[in-house]
Each structure stands twice: as C-alpha cells, then as structure tokens.
CSV table of C-alpha atoms in Angstrom, one decimal:
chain,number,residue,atom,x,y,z
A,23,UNK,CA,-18.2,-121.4,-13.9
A,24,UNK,CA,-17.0,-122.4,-17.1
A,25,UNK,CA,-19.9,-121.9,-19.0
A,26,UNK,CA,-20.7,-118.5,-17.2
A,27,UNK,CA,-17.7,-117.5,-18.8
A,28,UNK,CA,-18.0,-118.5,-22.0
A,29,UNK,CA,-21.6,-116.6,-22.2
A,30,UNK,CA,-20.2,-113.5,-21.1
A,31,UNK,CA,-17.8,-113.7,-24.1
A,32,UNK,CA,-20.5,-114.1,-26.2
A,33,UNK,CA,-22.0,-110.9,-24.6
A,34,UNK,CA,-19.2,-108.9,-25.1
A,35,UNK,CA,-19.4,-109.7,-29.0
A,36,UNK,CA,-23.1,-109.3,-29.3
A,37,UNK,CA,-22.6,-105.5,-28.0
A,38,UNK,CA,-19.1,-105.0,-29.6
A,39,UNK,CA,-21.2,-105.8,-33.0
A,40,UNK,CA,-23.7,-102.7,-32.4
A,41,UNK,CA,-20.7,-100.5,-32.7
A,42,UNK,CA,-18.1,-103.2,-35.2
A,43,UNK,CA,-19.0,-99.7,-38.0
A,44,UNK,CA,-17.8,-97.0,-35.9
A,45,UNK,CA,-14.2,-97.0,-36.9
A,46,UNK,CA,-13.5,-99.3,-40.3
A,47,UNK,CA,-16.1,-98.7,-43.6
A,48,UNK,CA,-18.4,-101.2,-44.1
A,49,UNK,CA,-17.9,-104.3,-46.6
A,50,UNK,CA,-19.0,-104.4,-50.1
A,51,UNK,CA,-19.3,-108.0,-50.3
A,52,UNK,CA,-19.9,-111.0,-48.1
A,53,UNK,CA,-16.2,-111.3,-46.6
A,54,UNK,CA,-13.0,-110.0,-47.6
A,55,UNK,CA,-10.5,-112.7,-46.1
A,56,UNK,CA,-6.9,-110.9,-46.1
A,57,UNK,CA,-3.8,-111.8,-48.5
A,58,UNK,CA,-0.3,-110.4,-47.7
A,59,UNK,CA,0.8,-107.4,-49.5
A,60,UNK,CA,3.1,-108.2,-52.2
A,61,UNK,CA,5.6,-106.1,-54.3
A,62,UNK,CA,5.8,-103.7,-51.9
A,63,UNK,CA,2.2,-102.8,-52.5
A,64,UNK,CA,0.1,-101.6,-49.5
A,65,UNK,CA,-3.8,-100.6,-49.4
A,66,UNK,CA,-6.0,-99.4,-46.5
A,67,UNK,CA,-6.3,-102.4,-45.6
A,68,UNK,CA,-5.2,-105.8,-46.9
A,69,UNK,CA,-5.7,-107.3,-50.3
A,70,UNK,CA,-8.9,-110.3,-50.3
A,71,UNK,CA,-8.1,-113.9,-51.6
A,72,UNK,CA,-10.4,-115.2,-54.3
A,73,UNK,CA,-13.4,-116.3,-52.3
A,74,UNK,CA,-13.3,-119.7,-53.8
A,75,UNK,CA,-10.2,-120.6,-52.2
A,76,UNK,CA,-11.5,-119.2,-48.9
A,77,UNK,CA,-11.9,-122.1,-46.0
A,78,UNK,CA,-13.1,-122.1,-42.2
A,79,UNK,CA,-9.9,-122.0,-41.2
A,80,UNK,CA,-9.5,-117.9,-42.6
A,81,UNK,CA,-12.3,-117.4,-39.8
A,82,UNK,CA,-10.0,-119.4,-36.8
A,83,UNK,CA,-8.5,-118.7,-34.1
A,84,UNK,CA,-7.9,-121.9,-30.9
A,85,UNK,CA,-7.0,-121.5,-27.3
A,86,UNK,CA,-8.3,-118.7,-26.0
A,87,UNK,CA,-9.4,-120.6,-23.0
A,88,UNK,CA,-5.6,-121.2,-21.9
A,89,UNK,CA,-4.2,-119.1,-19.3
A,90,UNK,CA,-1.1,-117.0,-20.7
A,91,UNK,CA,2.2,-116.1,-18.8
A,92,UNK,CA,1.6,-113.2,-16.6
A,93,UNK,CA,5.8,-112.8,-15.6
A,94,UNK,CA,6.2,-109.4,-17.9
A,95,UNK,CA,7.7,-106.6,-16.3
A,96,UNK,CA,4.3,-105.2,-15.7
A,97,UNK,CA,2.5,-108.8,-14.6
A,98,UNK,CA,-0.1,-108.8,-17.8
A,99,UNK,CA,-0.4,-110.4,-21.4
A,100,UNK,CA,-2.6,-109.2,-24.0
A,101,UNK,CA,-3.4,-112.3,-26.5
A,102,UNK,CA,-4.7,-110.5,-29.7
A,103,UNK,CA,-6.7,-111.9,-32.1
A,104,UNK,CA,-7.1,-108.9,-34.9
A,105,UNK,CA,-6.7,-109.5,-38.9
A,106,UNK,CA,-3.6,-110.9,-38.2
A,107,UNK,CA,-4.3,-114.0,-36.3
A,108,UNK,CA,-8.0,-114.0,-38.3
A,109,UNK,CA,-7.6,-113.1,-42.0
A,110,UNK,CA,-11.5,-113.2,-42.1
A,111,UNK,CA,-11.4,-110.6,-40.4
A,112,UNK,CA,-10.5,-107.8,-43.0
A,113,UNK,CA,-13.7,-105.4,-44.0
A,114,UNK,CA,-15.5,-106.6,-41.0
A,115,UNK,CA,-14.6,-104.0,-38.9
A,116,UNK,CA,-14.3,-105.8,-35.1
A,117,UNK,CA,-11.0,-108.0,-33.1
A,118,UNK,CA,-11.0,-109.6,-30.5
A,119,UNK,CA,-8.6,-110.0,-27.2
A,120,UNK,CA,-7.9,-112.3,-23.7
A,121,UNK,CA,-6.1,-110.1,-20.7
A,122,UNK,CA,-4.2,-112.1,-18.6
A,123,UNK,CA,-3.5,-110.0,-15.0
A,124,UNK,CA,-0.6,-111.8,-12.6
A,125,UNK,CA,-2.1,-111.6,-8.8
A,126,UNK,CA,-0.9,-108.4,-6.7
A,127,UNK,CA,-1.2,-105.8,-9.1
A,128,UNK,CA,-0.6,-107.1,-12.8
A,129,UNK,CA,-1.0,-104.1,-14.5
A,130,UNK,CA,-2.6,-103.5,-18.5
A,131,UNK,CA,-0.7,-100.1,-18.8
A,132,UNK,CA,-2.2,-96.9,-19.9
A,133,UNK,CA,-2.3,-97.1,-23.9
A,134,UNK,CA,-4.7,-96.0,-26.3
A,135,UNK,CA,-6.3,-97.5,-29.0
A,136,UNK,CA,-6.6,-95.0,-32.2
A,137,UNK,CA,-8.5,-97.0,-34.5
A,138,UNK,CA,-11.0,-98.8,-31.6
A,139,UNK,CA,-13.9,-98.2,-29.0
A,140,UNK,CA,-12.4,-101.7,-26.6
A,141,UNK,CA,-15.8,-103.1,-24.2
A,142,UNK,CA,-14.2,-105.5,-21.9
A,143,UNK,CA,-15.7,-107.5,-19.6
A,144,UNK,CA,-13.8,-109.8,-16.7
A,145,UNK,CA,-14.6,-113.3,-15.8
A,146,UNK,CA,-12.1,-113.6,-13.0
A,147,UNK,CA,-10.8,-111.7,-10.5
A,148,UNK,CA,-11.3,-107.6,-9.6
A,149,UNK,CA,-9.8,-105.1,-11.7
A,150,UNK,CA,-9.9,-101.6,-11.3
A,151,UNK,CA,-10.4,-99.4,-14.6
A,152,UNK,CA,-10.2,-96.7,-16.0
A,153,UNK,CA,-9.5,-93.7,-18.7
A,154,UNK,CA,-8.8,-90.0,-18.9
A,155,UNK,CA,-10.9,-87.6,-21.3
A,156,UNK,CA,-9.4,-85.2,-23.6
A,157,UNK,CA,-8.7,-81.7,-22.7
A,158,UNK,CA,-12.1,-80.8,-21.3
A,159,UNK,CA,-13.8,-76.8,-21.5
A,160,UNK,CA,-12.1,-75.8,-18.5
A,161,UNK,CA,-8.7,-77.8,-19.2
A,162,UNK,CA,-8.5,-80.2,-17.6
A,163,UNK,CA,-8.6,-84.4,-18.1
A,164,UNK,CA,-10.8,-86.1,-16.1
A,165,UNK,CA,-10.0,-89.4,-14.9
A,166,UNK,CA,-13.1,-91.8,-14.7
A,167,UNK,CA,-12.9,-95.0,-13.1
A,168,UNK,CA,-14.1,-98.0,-11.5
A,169,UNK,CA,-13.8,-101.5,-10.0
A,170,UNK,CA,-15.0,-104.4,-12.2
A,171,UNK,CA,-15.7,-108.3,-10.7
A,172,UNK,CA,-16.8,-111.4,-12.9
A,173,UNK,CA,-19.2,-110.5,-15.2
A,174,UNK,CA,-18.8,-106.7,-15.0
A,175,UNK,CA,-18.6,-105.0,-18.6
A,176,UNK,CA,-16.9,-101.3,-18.7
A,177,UNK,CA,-16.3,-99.5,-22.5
A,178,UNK,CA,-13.0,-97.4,-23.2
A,179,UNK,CA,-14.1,-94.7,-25.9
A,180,UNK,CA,-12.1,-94.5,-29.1
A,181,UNK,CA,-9.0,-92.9,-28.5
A,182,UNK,CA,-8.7,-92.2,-25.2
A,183,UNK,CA,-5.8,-93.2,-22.8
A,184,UNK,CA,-6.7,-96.3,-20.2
A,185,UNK,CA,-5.8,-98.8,-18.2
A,186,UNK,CA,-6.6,-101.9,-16.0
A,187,UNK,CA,-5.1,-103.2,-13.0
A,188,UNK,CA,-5.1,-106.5,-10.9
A,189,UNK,CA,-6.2,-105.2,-7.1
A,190,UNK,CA,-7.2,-108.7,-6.0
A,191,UNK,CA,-5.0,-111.6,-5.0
A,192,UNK,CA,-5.8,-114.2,-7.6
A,193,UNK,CA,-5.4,-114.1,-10.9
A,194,UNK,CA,-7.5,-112.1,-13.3
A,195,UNK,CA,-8.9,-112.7,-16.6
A,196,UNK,CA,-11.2,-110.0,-19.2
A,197,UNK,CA,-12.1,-110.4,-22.8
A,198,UNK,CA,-12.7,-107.2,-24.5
A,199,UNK,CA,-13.5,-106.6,-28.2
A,200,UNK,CA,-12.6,-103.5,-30.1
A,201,UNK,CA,-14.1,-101.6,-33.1
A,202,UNK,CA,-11.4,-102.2,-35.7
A,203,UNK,CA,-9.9,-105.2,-37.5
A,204,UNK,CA,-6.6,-103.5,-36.6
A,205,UNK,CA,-7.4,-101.3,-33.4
A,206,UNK,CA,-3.3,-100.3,-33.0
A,207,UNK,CA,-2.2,-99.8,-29.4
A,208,UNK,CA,0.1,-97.5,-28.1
A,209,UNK,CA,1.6,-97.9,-24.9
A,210,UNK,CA,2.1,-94.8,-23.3
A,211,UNK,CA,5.3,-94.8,-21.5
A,212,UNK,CA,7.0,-97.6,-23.6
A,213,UNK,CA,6.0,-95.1,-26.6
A,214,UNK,CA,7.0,-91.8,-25.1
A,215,UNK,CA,10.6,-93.2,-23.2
A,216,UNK,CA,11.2,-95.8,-25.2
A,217,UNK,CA,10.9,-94.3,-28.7
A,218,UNK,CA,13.4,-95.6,-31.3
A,219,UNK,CA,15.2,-93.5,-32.2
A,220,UNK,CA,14.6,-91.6,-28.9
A,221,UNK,CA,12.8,-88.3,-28.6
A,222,UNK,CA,15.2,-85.4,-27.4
A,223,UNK,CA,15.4,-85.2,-24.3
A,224,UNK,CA,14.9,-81.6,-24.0
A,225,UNK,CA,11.6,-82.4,-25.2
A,226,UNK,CA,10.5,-84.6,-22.3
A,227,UNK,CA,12.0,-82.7,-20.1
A,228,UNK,CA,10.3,-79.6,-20.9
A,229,UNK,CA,6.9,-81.5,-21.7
A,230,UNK,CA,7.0,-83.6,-18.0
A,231,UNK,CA,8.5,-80.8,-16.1
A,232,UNK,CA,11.6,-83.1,-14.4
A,233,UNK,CA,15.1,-82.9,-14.1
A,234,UNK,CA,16.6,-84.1,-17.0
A,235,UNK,CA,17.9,-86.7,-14.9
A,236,UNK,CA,14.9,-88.8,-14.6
A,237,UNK,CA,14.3,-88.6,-18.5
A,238,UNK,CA,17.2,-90.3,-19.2
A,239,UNK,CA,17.0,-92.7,-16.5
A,240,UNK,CA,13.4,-93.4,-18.0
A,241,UNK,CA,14.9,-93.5,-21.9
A,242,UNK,CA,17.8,-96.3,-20.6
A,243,UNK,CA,15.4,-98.6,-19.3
A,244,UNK,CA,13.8,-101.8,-21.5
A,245,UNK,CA,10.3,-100.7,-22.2
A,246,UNK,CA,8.9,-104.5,-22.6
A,247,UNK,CA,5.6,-105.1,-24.7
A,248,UNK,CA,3.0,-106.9,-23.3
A,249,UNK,CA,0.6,-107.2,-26.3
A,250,UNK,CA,1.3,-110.8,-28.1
C-alpha cells in the first residue's frame, strides 16, 4: 500500500509538469535557487544564489510521509512545500502539497489559488470535490463535483474557487501539485469575514443579502488557517 502511494505521487508530478508553464515564465538558466530579499528590495520573484554555492539540500524537502494534526477548526492541514520550504524551486514554475482530512467531515475549505492550476490525487480515504465556474453566459456559476477514492486524480483550474471534504470515516490523505512556485491561497470565508482590518459591514451585508446581524457575528469569530 505503501508503495502504491508513493507511485501515485510520482503521477501527480509527471502530469503537474505538462502544465508547471502555465502560470510562472520559463527559466533562463539551469536553476535559479532563491536568496532572501535584502534592503528592502523585492523582484517578481526571488533573487538566485550564485550557482556554485548551490547544494542538494536547496532542492529538499523530508517528511511528507508523516501524518499531520487534523484538530483545526475545520478538521484539515495543508503541508506546503512551495519556494519557501524548497528554494530550488524559484523559476521552475511547480510546488507541491500533502492534505491531511480528520475522519467525519474534515473539510479543505473553499479557497482559490490565483497564481495555480492544483491536480490532486488521494491515496486514502473518499473525498468529495469540487469547484464553481465563473460567471457563465447565462449568469450563473456552476458547481462541478465529484467523489474521489485512492488513486483517483481530479484538476482545479487556475483561479477558480474549490474545495474538498472528508465523507468517509477514516482518515484521508491527497497530494496535489500546483502550477506556481508560489500558487497563493485564499480562503474564502477567513478572507471575506476575517479581513484585517475588517471590510464594512455594509458591504457584506449588501453583497450576502443578510441581516447585519449575522455579518458581524461572522467578522467576531477566529477565522483559523489551515495552510502550514
């Protein structure tokens, strides 16, 4: 089982690597292993350390296989492994990620990624997907969905709001790979109640079409993060 696991991994980053161009430019030279910015000095991207002074260990990243604590608010953990964890990653336009899904519903929450196609694939457990389209001809946003066991592999286009959710009674694991070194996630209601400083309330309650009751009841909760 272990093995199966580890193969479907590698799947997921054989495909991701057909699309790795779709969102960051291309590299001009063999790697560009990322420096931190200094004097307050930022580029598109992050500054490359002389490649004689680059080592394996700028292309690293251990423990993926260990299972992460699932007892967030919303029963998930997101391990990321982007150009921060992997300098090597700069210019090379892909990152990486584990899911951990608590039994009973752990929950991934709707979020985007505005920089990243994600393909994910699950080796434990059933999950049940999905995203909504933008504003189609007619209006509306379609929701498309489905329900993913070990070794099932779903894509979330670039952009687009989506989610996964634990619907078996075990835990559940995906991998998923995105199309950015640094895809950027937004967390929906975390970003939209939870804004700092917070968004006027007239706004929301305009935009969600509630009493403005409920908005601030929504704005005083702690909007926890689930992305590590």
């Amino acid at each position: 089982m272990e093995g199966l696991k580890f193969v479907l991994v590698f799947v997921v980053l054989a495909l991701a690597s057909s699309f790795a161009s779709a969102s960051d430019p291309g590299p001009l030279q063999d790697f560009c292993v990322a420096i931190k910015e200094t004097d307050g000095v930022f580029v598109n991207g992050k500054f490359c350390k002389d490649p004689e002074q680059v080592t394996a260990k700028d292309f690293f990243f251990p423990g993926l296989n260990v299972p992460r604590d699932t007892s967030s608010a919303v029963g998930s953990n997101v391990t990321a492994v982007n150009v921060a964890q992997i300098p090597g990653l700069n210019t090379v336009g892909i990152s990486f990620a584990r899911i951990d899904f608590a039994p009973h519903g752990g929950l991934n929450p709707p979020h985007t990624h505005p920089r990243a196609t994600e393909i994910l694939v699950v080796v434990e457990g059933t999950l049940y997907v999905g995203f909504v389209t933008s504003n189609l001809a007619n209006g509306d946003n379609r929701l498309i969905t489905k329900v993913l066991n070990p070794g099932d592999v779903f894509v979330f286009p670039v952009g687009l709001i989506h989610f996964q959710l634990n619907v078996g009674k075990t835990n559940a694991v995906a991998f998923a790979s995105l199309s950015s070194q640094n895809p950027g996630v937004i967390t929906i209601a975390k970003a939209v109640f939870g804004a700092d400083p917070p968004i006027n309330p007239n706004v929301l309650t305009k935009a969600f079409q509630v009493d403005k009751k409920v908005v601030d009841y929504l704005q005083k909760q702690l909007w926890t993060d689930n992305n590590n």
